Amino acid sequence: MTVTRKIGLSLGADICWPACYEQIVDKLALAIPWQGDTVNIAVERVTIEPFDLQQPCQYDVVLDRLTHWYHTSREWIKKAILMDGLYVLNNPWAVQSMEKHTSYCAMMKLGMPIPTTWMIPPKAYEPTPDLAPTLKSYAKLFDLGAIGNAIGYPMFMKPYDGGGWRAVSRVADESQLRKRYEESGKGVMHLQAAVNPFDSFVRCIGLGPQTHLVKYMPDEPLHDRYSQEQNFVSADEAKLLEDTTLTINAFFGWDFNSCESLRKNGVWHPIDFANPCPDSQVTSLHRHFPWLVKANIRWSVFCAVTKKPMRKTLDWEPFFAVDPEMPYRERLSAYAKIAAERFETARFEEFCAKHLPHLDEVAWEFFGTEAAKTAFRAKVTALFPKHEVEQFTELFWRRVQAWRSDTQVSVK
Ligand SMILES: Nc1ncnc2c1ncn2[C@@H]1O[C@H](COP(=O)(O)OP(=O)(O)OP(=O)(O)O)[C@@H](O)[C@H]1O
Ligand SMILES: [Mg+2]
């Protein structure tokens, strides 16, 4: 029997990757033999509308980009996971409740070298009825200078639930610390020792069991932060960074997430890894953009065709059961093994080899077409002033074409 599995794209301001994703899936013309059936894939954009909690969901997999801020979609997704067996990237309960703070605590407990981090009560409050008695009875006066000395300078002050570089500041000394705290208002802040100086900064993007390392240049303008450099880490470091990301992603049920790590004295310190709606735009990713689109297709098609069950609870116990006395790299391998089980890495790789062998070539061809360029231009138009649109469309186009030239041999 021929059956169709439906993949829904739950989108906000994304323009470029969905257009490329849809067109490449279309060109793949999938008819996958699976357990006696022939499985086709249909891709559709999810609309926002009222829903009956009992109404069935037409999708098998949803790629979601709204959960972290658009609550109607998030709650529709929760209903569909619980009631209709939907598989979603990412687990909406984990997106909602696991802020940066929880991610630091959990990964410190697993032994990752996260820099020393403190939380401090906020400087200002929303006046609520219980506030005055609570603070009067229990809030202890504290010496910010002493905390600063305990952490050491420079440090970073940043929101415990941060994202998008909001309210992040570098603090060089005690007077700056006091000033920044005065300015922090109602924000609940972390103070985190700077990894200083660092000699390399890497973002590792994880999508299901797939990973991609990018050298990151935080001081460059947005379109140059993801560097085009390659081979910037040793094979051993790459494995460490990949296993770190897969551990975090499996732990939190974030199939799609990115992990930032800084290297100092040969040690990689993860500093920001609660990013469950990573940047997916060609305007930041350029050369790395085709990887993202292909990884998204592989993982979503695998989950849709195999009807991979969504893990509704996170089940952290197996991670904590790994012997904390073992050397760190052995522990990390043990965590990565749990991740490989949860992401079904071996089964996924076999599936891709058997059912998606033409993806690389189809995508390689697509990223050389006018249709791809049109998708790039649409995103550039949304972000850049009118007089820069052509110039930046060309820039991102050229970088993707450079990727095509570099990968031509392996694809053709
Ligand atoms: N401990 C640290 N040591 C060195 N640099 C840091 C540290 N913490 C933050 N930074 C710098 O500040 C930037 C923003 O911090 P962080 O990534 O934690 O915030 P964010 O709001 O999650 O940012 P984004 O969403 O853009 O990644 C980092 O990219 C890095 O350049
Ligand atoms: Mg960051």
CSV table of C-alpha atoms and ligand atoms in Angstrom, one decimal:
chain,number,residue,atom,x,y,z
A,1,MET,CA,0.0,0.0,0.0
A,2,THR,CA,1.2,3.5,-0.7
A,3,VAL,CA,1.0,5.7,2.4
A,4,THR,CA,1.8,9.4,3.0
A,5,ARG,CA,3.6,10.7,6.0
A,6,LYS,CA,3.1,14.4,6.7
A,7,ILE,CA,5.8,16.7,7.9
A,8,GLY,CA,4.6,20.1,9.2
A,9,LEU,CA,6.7,23.2,9.3
A,10,SER,CA,5.7,25.4,12.3
A,11,LEU,CA,7.2,28.7,11.3
A,12,GLY,CA,7.6,32.3,12.2
A,13,ALA,CA,10.0,34.6,10.5
A,14,ASP,CA,12.0,31.8,8.8
A,15,ILE,CA,12.1,32.3,5.1
A,16,CYS,CA,15.1,30.7,3.5
A,17,TRP,CA,15.4,27.2,5.0
A,18,PRO,CA,11.8,26.2,4.6
A,19,ALA,CA,11.8,27.2,1.0
A,20,CYS,CA,14.9,25.1,0.3
A,21,TYR,CA,13.7,22.2,2.5
A,22,GLU,CA,10.4,22.0,0.6
A,23,GLN,CA,11.9,22.2,-2.8
A,24,ILE,CA,14.6,19.6,-2.1
A,25,VAL,CA,12.2,17.2,-0.5
A,26,ASP,CA,10.0,17.6,-3.6
A,27,LYS,CA,12.9,16.8,-5.9
A,28,LEU,CA,13.8,13.7,-3.9
A,29,ALA,CA,10.5,12.2,-5.0
A,30,LEU,CA,10.6,9.8,-2.1
A,31,ALA,CA,8.8,6.5,-2.3
A,32,ILE,CA,10.4,4.6,0.5
A,33,PRO,CA,9.7,0.9,0.9
A,34,TRP,CA,8.9,0.5,4.6
A,35,GLN,CA,7.5,-2.5,6.4
A,36,GLY,CA,5.4,-3.6,3.4
A,37,ASP,CA,4.2,-0.1,2.4
A,38,THR,CA,5.6,2.5,0.0
A,39,VAL,CA,6.0,5.7,2.0
A,40,ASN,CA,5.6,9.1,0.4
A,41,ILE,CA,6.4,12.4,2.2
A,42,ALA,CA,4.2,15.5,2.1
A,43,VAL,CA,5.4,18.8,3.6
A,44,GLU,CA,3.0,21.5,4.7
A,45,ARG,CA,3.2,24.7,6.7
A,46,VAL,CA,1.3,24.5,10.0
A,47,THR,CA,-1.3,27.2,10.3
A,48,ILE,CA,-2.3,28.9,13.6
A,49,GLU,CA,-6.0,28.5,14.4
A,50,PRO,CA,-8.3,27.5,17.3
A,51,PHE,CA,-8.3,23.8,18.0
A,52,ASP,CA,-10.4,21.2,19.9
A,53,LEU,CA,-8.2,19.3,22.3
A,54,GLN,CA,-9.7,16.1,20.9
A,55,GLN,CA,-9.3,16.9,17.3
A,56,PRO,CA,-6.8,14.6,15.5
A,57,CYS,CA,-3.5,15.9,14.3
A,58,GLN,CA,-2.7,15.3,10.6
A,59,TYR,CA,1.1,15.4,11.0
A,60,ASP,CA,3.6,12.7,11.8
A,61,VAL,CA,6.5,15.1,12.5
A,62,VAL,CA,6.6,18.8,13.1
A,63,LEU,CA,9.7,21.0,12.8
A,64,ASP,CA,8.9,23.8,15.2
A,65,ARG,CA,10.3,27.2,15.4
A,66,LEU,CA,7.7,28.9,17.6
A,67,THR,CA,7.6,27.1,20.9
A,68,HIS,CA,10.0,29.4,22.8
A,69,TRP,CA,7.7,32.4,22.3
A,70,TYR,CA,4.4,31.6,20.7
A,71,HIS,CA,2.3,29.8,23.2
A,72,THR,CA,-0.7,28.7,21.2
A,73,SER,CA,1.6,26.7,18.9
A,74,ARG,CA,3.5,25.3,21.8
A,75,GLU,CA,0.3,24.1,23.5
A,76,TRP,CA,-1.0,22.7,20.2
A,77,ILE,CA,2.2,20.7,19.9
A,78,LYS,CA,1.9,19.4,23.5
A,79,LYS,CA,-1.6,18.2,22.8
A,80,ALA,CA,-0.5,16.5,19.6
A,81,ILE,CA,2.4,14.7,21.3
A,82,LEU,CA,0.2,13.5,24.2
A,83,MET,CA,-2.9,12.7,22.2
A,84,ASP,CA,-1.9,11.9,18.6
A,85,GLY,CA,1.6,10.5,18.8
A,86,LEU,CA,3.3,13.4,17.1
A,87,TYR,CA,7.1,13.7,16.9
A,88,VAL,CA,8.4,17.2,17.3
A,89,LEU,CA,11.7,19.0,17.2
A,90,ASN,CA,12.1,20.0,20.1
A,91,ASN,CA,10.5,18.6,23.2
A,92,PRO,CA,8.2,21.6,24.2
A,93,TRP,CA,8.2,20.9,27.9
A,94,ALA,CA,12.0,21.0,27.9
A,95,VAL,CA,12.1,24.2,25.8
A,96,GLN,CA,9.7,25.9,28.2
A,97,SER,CA,11.3,24.9,31.5
A,98,MET,CA,15.0,24.3,31.0
A,99,GLU,CA,16.7,27.6,30.9
A,100,LYS,CA,20.4,28.2,30.6
A,101,HIS,CA,20.6,27.9,34.4
A,102,THR,CA,19.3,24.3,34.5
A,103,SER,CA,21.6,23.4,31.6
A,104,TYR,CA,24.6,24.7,33.5
A,105,CYS,CA,23.7,22.8,36.7
A,106,ALA,CA,23.0,19.6,35.0
A,107,MET,CA,26.1,19.6,32.8
A,108,MET,CA,28.3,20.6,35.8
A,109,LYS,CA,26.9,17.6,37.6
A,110,LEU,CA,27.9,15.4,34.6
A,111,GLY,CA,31.4,16.8,34.9
A,112,MET,CA,31.7,19.3,32.1
A,113,PRO,CA,34.1,22.1,32.7
A,114,ILE,CA,31.6,25.0,32.9
A,115,PRO,CA,33.2,28.2,34.2
A,116,THR,CA,32.3,29.2,37.8
A,117,THR,CA,28.8,30.7,37.8
A,118,TRP,CA,26.8,32.4,40.5
A,119,MET,CA,23.2,33.5,40.6
A,120,ILE,CA,22.3,36.7,42.4
A,121,PRO,CA,18.8,38.0,43.4
A,122,PRO,CA,17.5,40.8,41.2
A,123,LYS,CA,18.1,44.4,41.9
A,124,ALA,CA,14.4,45.4,41.4
A,125,TYR,CA,11.0,43.7,41.7
A,126,GLU,CA,7.5,43.8,40.4
A,127,PRO,CA,5.6,44.9,43.6
A,128,THR,CA,3.5,41.9,44.6
A,129,PRO,CA,1.6,41.4,47.9
A,130,ASP,CA,4.0,38.9,49.4
A,131,LEU,CA,7.2,40.7,48.3
A,132,ALA,CA,7.8,42.9,51.3
A,133,PRO,CA,7.3,40.3,54.0
A,134,THR,CA,9.4,37.7,52.0
A,135,LEU,CA,12.3,40.0,51.4
A,136,LYS,CA,12.2,41.5,54.9
A,137,SER,CA,12.2,38.1,56.6
A,138,TYR,CA,14.6,36.2,54.3
A,139,ALA,CA,16.6,38.2,51.9
A,140,LYS,CA,20.1,38.5,53.2
A,141,LEU,CA,22.2,41.6,52.5
A,142,PHE,CA,25.1,40.5,50.4
A,143,ASP,CA,28.5,41.9,49.4
A,144,LEU,CA,28.7,42.0,45.7
A,145,GLY,CA,32.4,42.9,45.8
A,146,ALA,CA,33.1,39.7,47.8
A,147,ILE,CA,31.2,37.6,45.1
A,148,GLY,CA,33.2,39.4,42.4
A,149,ASN,CA,36.4,38.5,44.2
A,150,ALA,CA,35.3,34.9,44.5
A,151,ILE,CA,34.6,34.6,40.8
A,152,GLY,CA,37.5,36.8,39.6
A,153,TYR,CA,37.6,39.3,36.8
A,154,PRO,CA,36.8,39.6,33.9
A,155,MET,CA,33.4,38.0,34.2
A,156,PHE,CA,30.1,38.0,32.3
A,157,MET,CA,26.8,39.2,33.7
A,158,LYS,CA,24.0,37.6,31.8
A,159,PRO,CA,20.3,36.6,32.4
A,160,TYR,CA,19.9,33.1,33.9
A,161,ASP,CA,17.4,32.4,31.1
A,162,GLY,CA,19.3,34.2,28.4
A,163,GLY,CA,19.3,34.0,24.7
A,164,GLY,CA,20.0,36.3,21.7
A,165,TRP,CA,22.7,38.1,23.5
A,166,ARG,CA,20.1,40.0,25.6
A,167,ALA,CA,21.5,41.9,28.6
A,168,VAL,CA,24.9,40.2,28.4
A,169,SER,CA,27.8,42.4,29.6
A,170,ARG,CA,31.5,41.8,30.2
A,171,VAL,CA,32.6,43.1,33.6
A,172,ALA,CA,36.2,44.1,34.1
A,173,ASP,CA,36.3,45.1,37.7
A,174,GLU,CA,34.3,45.7,40.9
A,175,SER,CA,33.1,49.2,40.0
A,176,GLN,CA,31.7,47.9,36.7
A,177,LEU,CA,30.1,45.0,38.5
A,178,ARG,CA,28.3,47.4,40.9
A,179,LYS,CA,27.3,49.6,38.0
A,180,ARG,CA,26.0,46.7,35.9
A,181,TYR,CA,24.0,45.3,38.8
A,182,GLU,CA,22.4,48.6,39.4
A,183,GLU,CA,21.4,48.6,35.7
A,184,SER,CA,20.1,45.0,35.7
A,185,GLY,CA,16.7,45.9,37.0
A,186,LYS,CA,14.3,43.0,37.4
A,187,GLY,CA,16.5,40.6,35.5
A,188,VAL,CA,17.7,37.5,37.5
A,189,MET,CA,21.3,37.4,36.6
A,190,HIS,CA,24.2,35.0,36.5
A,191,LEU,CA,27.8,36.1,37.1
A,192,GLN,CA,30.1,33.8,35.2
A,193,ALA,CA,33.9,33.7,35.1
A,194,ALA,CA,35.2,34.6,31.7
A,195,VAL,CA,37.1,32.0,29.8
A,196,ASN,CA,39.9,34.4,29.3
A,197,PRO,CA,41.9,34.5,27.2
A,198,PHE,CA,40.4,31.9,24.9
A,199,ASP,CA,42.2,30.9,21.7
A,200,SER,CA,39.3,29.3,19.9
A,201,PHE,CA,35.5,29.5,19.9
A,202,VAL,CA,33.3,26.8,18.4
A,203,ARG,CA,29.6,26.4,17.8
A,204,CYS,CA,28.6,22.8,17.4
A,205,ILE,CA,25.1,22.4,15.8
A,206,GLY,CA,23.3,19.2,16.6
A,207,LEU,CA,20.4,17.8,14.6
A,208,GLY,CA,19.3,14.4,15.9
A,209,PRO,CA,22.5,12.3,15.8
A,210,GLN,CA,24.1,14.7,13.3
A,211,THR,CA,26.6,17.4,14.3
A,212,HIS,CA,28.4,20.2,12.5
A,213,LEU,CA,31.3,22.3,13.9
A,214,VAL,CA,31.7,25.9,13.0
A,215,LYS,CA,34.4,28.3,14.2
A,216,TYR,CA,32.7,31.3,15.7
A,217,MET,CA,34.0,34.9,15.6
A,218,PRO,CA,31.9,36.8,18.2
A,219,ASP,CA,33.4,40.2,17.4
A,220,GLU,CA,32.7,40.1,13.7
A,221,PRO,CA,29.5,41.6,12.2
A,222,LEU,CA,26.6,39.1,12.1
A,223,HIS,CA,27.2,37.8,8.6
A,224,ASP,CA,30.8,37.0,9.4
A,225,ARG,CA,30.4,35.3,12.8
A,226,TYR,CA,30.1,31.8,11.4
A,227,SER,CA,33.6,31.5,10.0
A,228,GLN,CA,34.3,29.8,6.7
A,229,GLU,CA,37.4,28.2,8.1
A,230,GLN,CA,37.7,24.5,8.1
A,231,ASN,CA,39.9,22.0,9.9
A,232,PHE,CA,40.2,24.3,12.9
A,233,VAL,CA,40.2,21.5,15.5
A,234,SER,CA,41.9,18.1,15.8
A,235,ALA,CA,40.0,14.9,15.3
A,236,ASP,CA,40.1,14.3,19.0
A,237,GLU,CA,38.8,17.8,19.8
A,238,ALA,CA,36.0,17.4,17.2
A,239,LYS,CA,34.9,14.2,18.9
A,240,LEU,CA,34.9,15.9,22.3
A,241,LEU,CA,32.8,18.8,21.0
A,242,GLU,CA,30.4,16.5,19.2
A,243,ASP,CA,29.9,14.2,22.1
A,244,THR,CA,29.4,17.2,24.4
A,245,THR,CA,26.6,18.5,22.1
A,246,LEU,CA,24.9,15.1,21.6
A,247,THR,CA,25.0,14.5,25.4
A,248,ILE,CA,23.3,17.9,26.1
A,249,ASN,CA,20.8,17.4,23.3
A,250,ALA,CA,19.8,13.9,24.3
A,251,PHE,CA,19.6,14.9,28.0
A,252,PHE,CA,17.2,17.8,27.3
A,253,GLY,CA,15.2,16.3,24.4
A,254,TRP,CA,16.5,19.0,22.1
A,255,ASP,CA,17.0,17.3,18.8
A,256,PHE,CA,18.0,20.6,17.3
A,257,ASN,CA,20.3,22.8,19.5
A,258,SER,CA,23.7,24.4,19.4
A,259,CYS,CA,26.5,24.3,21.9
A,260,GLU,CA,29.1,27.1,22.3
A,261,SER,CA,32.5,26.2,23.7
A,262,LEU,CA,35.7,28.2,24.3
A,263,ARG,CA,39.2,26.8,24.5
A,264,LYS,CA,41.7,27.9,27.1
A,265,ASN,CA,44.9,26.1,27.8
A,266,GLY,CA,43.7,23.2,25.7
A,267,VAL,CA,40.5,22.7,27.6
A,268,TRP,CA,37.1,23.3,26.0
A,269,HIS,CA,34.6,25.1,28.3
A,270,PRO,CA,31.0,25.0,27.2
A,271,ILE,CA,29.4,28.4,28.0
A,272,ASP,CA,26.1,28.5,26.2
A,273,PHE,CA,24.1,25.4,25.2
A,274,ALA,CA,20.5,26.1,25.9
A,275,ASN,CA,19.7,27.3,22.3
A,276,PRO,CA,16.8,25.0,21.3
A,277,CYS,CA,15.8,27.2,18.4
A,278,PRO,CA,19.2,27.8,16.7
A,279,ASP,CA,19.9,30.3,14.0
A,280,SER,CA,18.9,28.7,10.7
A,281,GLN,CA,19.2,31.6,8.3
A,282,VAL,CA,21.4,31.7,5.3
A,283,THR,CA,22.3,35.2,6.3
A,284,SER,CA,24.3,33.9,9.3
A,285,LEU,CA,25.1,30.4,8.2
A,286,HIS,CA,25.9,31.0,4.5
A,287,ARG,CA,28.5,28.2,3.7
A,288,HIS,CA,27.0,26.0,6.5
A,289,PHE,CA,23.4,26.5,5.4
A,290,PRO,CA,23.2,23.5,3.0
A,291,TRP,CA,24.4,21.2,5.9
A,292,LEU,CA,21.5,22.5,8.0
A,293,VAL,CA,18.9,22.0,5.3
A,294,LYS,CA,20.1,18.5,4.5
A,295,ALA,CA,20.4,17.5,8.2
A,296,ASN,CA,16.9,18.7,8.8
A,297,ILE,CA,15.6,16.6,5.8
A,298,ARG,CA,17.4,13.5,6.9
A,299,TRP,CA,16.3,13.6,10.5
A,300,SER,CA,12.7,14.6,9.8
A,301,VAL,CA,12.2,12.0,7.0
A,302,PHE,CA,13.7,9.3,9.2
A,303,CYS,CA,11.4,10.2,12.1
A,304,ALA,CA,8.4,10.4,9.9
A,305,VAL,CA,8.9,7.2,7.9
A,306,THR,CA,9.9,5.0,10.9
A,307,LYS,CA,7.3,6.7,13.1
A,308,LYS,CA,9.9,7.2,15.8
A,309,PRO,CA,8.1,7.5,19.1
A,310,MET,CA,8.6,10.9,20.8
A,311,ARG,CA,10.2,10.6,24.2
A,312,LYS,CA,7.8,12.4,26.4
A,313,THR,CA,9.8,12.3,29.6
A,314,LEU,CA,13.5,13.1,29.8
A,315,ASP,CA,14.7,10.3,32.1
A,316,TRP,CA,17.9,11.7,33.4
A,317,GLU,CA,18.8,8.8,35.7
A,318,PRO,CA,20.9,6.8,33.2
A,319,PHE,CA,23.2,9.9,32.7
A,320,PHE,CA,23.6,10.3,36.5
A,321,ALA,CA,24.2,6.6,36.9
A,322,VAL,CA,27.5,6.9,35.0
A,323,ASP,CA,30.3,6.4,37.5
A,324,PRO,CA,31.6,9.9,38.4
A,325,GLU,CA,34.9,8.5,39.4
A,326,MET,CA,35.7,7.5,35.8
A,327,PRO,CA,38.1,9.8,33.9
A,328,TYR,CA,36.0,12.6,32.2
A,329,ARG,CA,36.5,11.4,28.6
A,330,GLU,CA,35.3,7.9,29.5
A,331,ARG,CA,32.3,9.4,31.2
A,332,LEU,CA,31.6,11.6,28.2
A,333,SER,CA,31.8,8.5,25.9
A,334,ALA,CA,29.3,6.8,28.2
A,335,TYR,CA,26.9,9.8,28.0
A,336,ALA,CA,27.3,9.8,24.2
A,337,LYS,CA,26.4,6.2,24.1
A,338,ILE,CA,23.1,7.0,25.8
A,339,ALA,CA,22.6,9.8,23.2
A,340,ALA,CA,23.3,7.3,20.4
A,341,GLU,CA,20.7,5.0,21.8
A,342,ARG,CA,18.1,7.7,22.1
A,343,PHE,CA,18.8,9.1,18.7
A,344,GLU,CA,19.0,5.6,17.2
A,345,THR,CA,22.3,6.6,15.5
A,346,ALA,CA,23.1,3.3,13.9
A,347,ARG,CA,19.5,2.7,12.5
A,348,PHE,CA,19.5,6.3,11.3
A,349,GLU,CA,22.7,6.0,9.4
A,350,GLU,CA,21.6,2.7,7.8
A,351,PHE,CA,18.3,4.4,6.8
A,352,CYS,CA,20.0,7.3,5.2
A,353,ALA,CA,22.4,5.1,3.2
A,354,LYS,CA,19.5,2.9,2.0
A,355,HIS,CA,16.7,5.4,1.4
A,356,LEU,CA,18.3,8.8,1.0
A,357,PRO,CA,21.5,8.1,-1.1
A,358,HIS,CA,20.6,10.8,-3.6
A,359,LEU,CA,20.1,13.6,-1.1
A,360,ASP,CA,23.7,14.9,-1.4
A,361,GLU,CA,23.5,15.2,-5.1
A,362,VAL,CA,20.0,16.6,-5.3
A,363,ALA,CA,20.8,19.2,-2.7
A,364,TRP,CA,24.1,20.0,-4.4
A,365,GLU,CA,22.3,20.6,-7.7
A,366,PHE,CA,19.6,22.6,-6.0
A,367,PHE,CA,22.0,25.0,-4.2
A,368,GLY,CA,23.3,26.0,-7.7
A,369,THR,CA,19.9,27.0,-9.0
A,370,GLU,CA,18.0,30.3,-9.4
A,371,ALA,CA,15.4,28.9,-7.0
A,372,ALA,CA,18.0,28.7,-4.2
A,373,LYS,CA,19.2,32.2,-4.9
A,374,THR,CA,15.6,33.5,-4.8
A,375,ALA,CA,15.2,31.9,-1.3
A,376,PHE,CA,18.5,33.6,-0.2
A,377,ARG,CA,17.4,37.0,-1.6
A,378,ALA,CA,14.0,36.8,0.1
A,379,LYS,CA,15.8,36.4,3.5
A,380,VAL,CA,18.3,39.2,2.7
A,381,THR,CA,15.4,41.4,1.7
A,382,ALA,CA,13.7,40.9,5.1
A,383,LEU,CA,16.9,41.8,7.0
A,384,PHE,CA,19.0,44.3,5.1
A,385,PRO,CA,18.3,47.8,3.9
A,386,LYS,CA,17.2,48.0,0.3
A,387,HIS,CA,20.4,49.3,-1.2
A,388,GLU,CA,22.4,46.3,0.3
A,389,VAL,CA,20.1,43.5,-0.8
A,390,GLU,CA,21.9,42.6,-4.1
A,391,GLN,CA,25.4,42.9,-2.5
A,392,PHE,CA,24.6,40.6,0.4
A,393,THR,CA,22.6,38.2,-1.7
A,394,GLU,CA,25.7,37.8,-3.9
A,395,LEU,CA,27.9,37.4,-0.8
A,396,PHE,CA,25.9,34.6,0.6
A,397,TRP,CA,25.5,33.0,-2.8
A,398,ARG,CA,29.2,33.1,-3.5
A,399,ARG,CA,29.9,31.4,-0.1
A,400,VAL,CA,27.4,28.6,-0.9
A,401,GLN,CA,28.9,28.2,-4.4
A,402,ALA,CA,32.4,27.9,-2.7
A,403,TRP,CA,30.9,25.1,-0.6
A,404,ARG,CA,29.6,23.5,-3.8
A,405,SER,CA,33.0,23.6,-5.5
A,406,ASP,CA,34.7,22.1,-2.4
A,407,THR,CA,32.2,19.3,-2.2
A,408,GLN,CA,31.9,18.6,-5.9
A,409,VAL,CA,34.3,15.7,-6.0
A,410,SER,CA,32.6,13.7,-3.3
A,411,VAL,CA,29.2,14.2,-4.8
A,412,LYS,CA,29.7,13.8,-8.5
B,1,LIG,N1,32.1,32.7,30.3
B,1,LIG,C1,32.3,33.4,29.2
B,1,LIG,N2,33.6,33.6,28.8
B,1,LIG,C2,33.9,34.3,27.7
B,1,LIG,N3,33.0,34.8,26.9
B,1,LIG,C3,31.7,34.7,27.3
B,1,LIG,C4,31.3,34.0,28.4
B,1,LIG,N4,30.0,34.0,28.5
B,1,LIG,C5,29.5,34.7,27.5
B,1,LIG,N5,30.6,35.2,26.7
B,1,LIG,C6,30.5,36.0,25.5
B,1,LIG,O1,29.2,36.6,25.4
B,1,LIG,C7,28.4,36.1,24.3
B,1,LIG,C8,27.0,36.0,24.7
B,1,LIG,O2,26.9,35.1,25.8
B,1,LIG,P1,25.9,33.9,25.8
B,1,LIG,O3,26.2,33.1,24.5
B,1,LIG,O4,26.0,33.1,27.1
B,1,LIG,O5,24.5,34.6,25.7
B,1,LIG,P2,23.2,34.4,24.8
B,1,LIG,O6,22.3,35.5,25.1
B,1,LIG,O7,22.8,33.0,24.9
B,1,LIG,O8,23.8,34.6,23.3
B,1,LIG,P3,23.4,34.0,21.9
B,1,LIG,O9,22.0,33.5,22.0
B,1,LIG,O10,23.7,35.0,20.9
B,1,LIG,O11,24.4,32.8,21.8
B,1,LIG,C9,29.1,34.8,23.9
B,1,LIG,O12,28.9,34.5,22.6
B,1,LIG,C10,30.6,35.1,24.2
B,1,LIG,O13,31.1,35.9,23.2
B,2,MG,MG,25.6,32.3,22.9
